[in-house]
mmCIF file of C-alpha atoms in Angstrom:
data_model
loop_
_atom_site.group_PDB
_atom_site.id
_atom_site.type_symbol
_atom_site.label_atom_id
_atom_site.label_comp_id
_atom_site.label_asym_id
_atom_site.label_seq_id
_atom_site.Cartn_x
_atom_site.Cartn_y
_atom_site.Cartn_z
ATOM 1 C CA UNK A 1 93.849 -3.692 22.039
ATOM 2 C CA UNK A 2 96.303 -6.298 20.800
ATOM 3 C CA UNK A 3 98.195 -4.061 18.400
ATOM 4 C CA UNK A 4 98.712 -1.522 21.145
ATOM 5 C CA UNK A 5 100.350 -4.220 23.260
ATOM 6 C CA UNK A 6 102.544 -5.586 20.471
ATOM 7 C CA UNK A 7 106.170 -5.686 21.514
ATOM 8 C CA UNK A 8 109.345 -7.650 21.047
ATOM 9 C CA UNK A 9 109.609 -10.496 23.555
ATOM 10 C CA UNK A 10 113.025 -10.861 25.208
ATOM 11 C CA UNK A 11 115.049 -13.882 24.075
ATOM 12 C CA UNK A 12 114.882 -15.537 27.525
ATOM 13 C CA UNK A 13 111.067 -15.580 27.244
ATOM 14 C CA UNK A 14 110.926 -17.196 23.806
ATOM 15 C CA UNK A 15 110.490 -20.891 23.224
ATOM 16 C CA UNK A 16 111.906 -22.957 20.390
ATOM 17 C CA UNK A 17 109.101 -25.513 20.789
ATOM 18 C CA UNK A 18 106.413 -25.232 18.132
ATOM 19 C CA UNK A 19 103.008 -25.383 19.765
ATOM 20 C CA UNK A 20 99.582 -25.813 18.222
ATOM 21 C CA UNK A 21 97.126 -22.967 18.706
ATOM 22 C CA UNK A 22 94.528 -23.308 21.466
ATOM 23 C CA UNK A 23 91.473 -25.433 20.764
ATOM 24 C CA UNK A 24 87.994 -23.965 20.469
ATOM 25 C CA UNK A 25 87.199 -25.491 23.857
ATOM 26 C CA UNK A 26 90.192 -23.770 25.467
ATOM 27 C CA UNK A 27 89.212 -20.452 23.907
ATOM 28 C CA UNK A 28 85.605 -20.868 25.088
ATOM 29 C CA UNK A 29 86.858 -21.660 28.597
ATOM 30 C CA UNK A 30 88.948 -18.479 28.670
ATOM 31 C CA UNK A 31 85.933 -16.454 27.504
ATOM 32 C CA UNK A 32 83.762 -17.990 30.229
ATOM 33 C CA UNK A 33 86.363 -17.412 32.937
ATOM 34 C CA UNK A 34 86.783 -13.806 31.773
ATOM 35 C CA UNK A 35 83.025 -13.206 32.083
ATOM 36 C CA UNK A 36 83.177 -14.515 35.651
ATOM 37 C CA UNK A 37 85.835 -11.868 36.418
ATOM 38 C CA UNK A 38 88.196 -14.600 37.599
ATOM 39 C CA UNK A 39 91.471 -12.841 36.826
ATOM 40 C CA UNK A 40 93.546 -15.472 38.615
ATOM 41 C CA UNK A 41 92.110 -18.348 36.591
ATOM 42 C CA UNK A 42 92.240 -16.382 33.319
ATOM 43 C CA UNK A 43 95.884 -15.513 33.919
ATOM 44 C CA UNK A 44 96.573 -19.142 34.815
ATOM 45 C CA UNK A 45 95.035 -20.311 31.518
ATOM 46 C CA UNK A 46 97.065 -17.804 29.515
ATOM 47 C CA UNK A 47 100.292 -18.550 31.383
ATOM 48 C CA UNK A 48 99.812 -22.274 30.800
ATOM 49 C CA UNK A 49 99.764 -21.600 27.041
ATOM 50 C CA UNK A 50 102.986 -19.593 27.366
ATOM 51 C CA UNK A 51 104.620 -22.350 29.425
ATOM 52 C CA UNK A 52 103.582 -24.928 26.827
ATOM 53 C CA UNK A 53 105.652 -23.060 24.256
ATOM 54 C CA UNK A 54 103.073 -20.952 22.437
ATOM 55 C CA UNK A 55 104.792 -17.662 21.505
ATOM 56 C CA UNK A 56 103.673 -14.448 23.192
ATOM 57 C CA UNK A 57 102.088 -12.985 20.052
ATOM 58 C CA UNK A 58 100.277 -16.249 19.330
ATOM 59 C CA UNK A 59 98.877 -16.255 22.866
ATOM 60 C CA UNK A 60 97.534 -12.759 22.283
ATOM 61 C CA UNK A 61 96.168 -13.387 18.794
ATOM 62 C CA UNK A 62 95.119 -17.033 18.907
ATOM 63 C CA UNK A 63 93.946 -17.227 22.503
ATOM 64 C CA UNK A 64 93.071 -13.873 24.078
ATOM 65 C CA UNK A 65 91.763 -12.241 20.894
ATOM 66 C CA UNK A 66 89.896 -15.421 20.026
ATOM 67 C CA UNK A 67 88.213 -15.358 23.452
ATOM 68 C CA UNK A 68 87.204 -11.736 22.828
ATOM 69 C CA UNK A 69 85.715 -12.779 19.478
ATOM 70 C CA UNK A 70 83.748 -15.549 21.203
ATOM 71 C CA UNK A 71 82.265 -12.979 23.572
ATOM 72 C CA UNK A 72 81.367 -10.696 20.675
ATOM 73 C CA UNK A 73 79.861 -13.533 18.646
ATOM 74 C CA UNK A 74 77.753 -14.661 21.589
ATOM 75 C CA UNK A 75 76.529 -11.093 22.114
ATOM 76 C CA UNK A 76 75.724 -10.777 18.416
ATOM 77 C CA UNK A 77 73.530 -13.908 18.614
ATOM 78 C CA UNK A 78 71.870 -12.655 21.830
ATOM 79 C CA UNK A 79 73.652 -15.283 23.905
ATOM 80 C CA UNK A 80 75.182 -12.655 26.186
ATOM 81 C CA UNK A 81 74.217 -9.244 27.455
ATOM 82 C CA UNK A 82 76.233 -6.120 26.784
ATOM 83 C CA UNK A 83 77.254 -6.172 30.454
ATOM 84 C CA UNK A 84 78.525 -9.768 30.161
ATOM 85 C CA UNK A 85 80.679 -8.841 27.184
ATOM 86 C CA UNK A 86 81.945 -5.660 28.839
ATOM 87 C CA UNK A 87 82.986 -7.551 31.973
ATOM 88 C CA UNK A 88 84.660 -10.288 29.939
ATOM 89 C CA UNK A 89 86.572 -7.839 27.760
ATOM 90 C CA UNK A 90 87.688 -5.854 30.806
ATOM 91 C CA UNK A 91 89.095 -9.038 32.323
ATOM 92 C CA UNK A 92 90.919 -9.881 29.096
ATOM 93 C CA UNK A 93 92.330 -6.345 28.955
ATOM 94 C CA UNK A 94 93.700 -6.693 32.496
ATOM 95 C CA UNK A 95 95.353 -9.983 31.511
ATOM 96 C CA UNK A 96 96.934 -8.433 28.398
ATOM 97 C CA UNK A 97 98.224 -5.529 30.490
ATOM 98 C CA UNK A 98 99.740 -7.943 33.009
ATOM 99 C CA UNK A 99 101.396 -9.967 30.241
ATOM 100 C CA UNK A 100 102.784 -6.824 28.667
ATOM 101 C CA UNK A 101 104.311 -5.708 31.956
ATOM 102 C CA UNK A 102 105.888 -9.116 32.431
ATOM 103 C CA UNK A 103 107.224 -9.258 28.870
ATOM 104 C CA UNK A 104 108.921 -5.893 29.352
ATOM 105 C CA UNK A 105 110.456 -6.976 32.638
ATOM 106 C CA UNK A 106 114.239 -7.378 32.271
ATOM 107 C CA UNK A 107 114.271 -10.674 34.166
ATOM 108 C CA UNK A 108 111.796 -13.459 34.912
ATOM 109 C CA UNK A 109 109.885 -13.103 38.150
ATOM 110 C CA UNK A 110 107.337 -15.259 39.944
ATOM 111 C CA UNK A 111 103.636 -14.740 39.215
ATOM 112 C CA UNK A 112 102.074 -11.897 41.128
ATOM 113 C CA UNK A 113 98.689 -11.779 42.719
ATOM 114 C CA UNK A 114 95.854 -11.104 40.215
ATOM 115 C CA UNK A 115 94.676 -7.556 39.770
ATOM 116 C CA UNK A 116 91.127 -7.983 41.065
#
């Protein structure tokens, strides 16, 4: 999923501020929000990491992919049902798609309404 969405981020969307990767608590929160199908809140969490200076690829790999791994790990230990994981991953996929569309946009634009 993430490799398919890999792209070069326009210069105006890059930050020179070095930012630490998300904490385990932040990743767990994104996973939980994704399972609740709360696209608006999930997008808000991801956008906040981008605004804080975390590069686009780091947001995908260290935040979104990490949340997907949390869902998979919890399913593997019988903490979640297959349906829970499927719903959570679908939410994360919608967020990645939205980010990709925004990153390819030639100019910044205000946030749009969530996809749900």
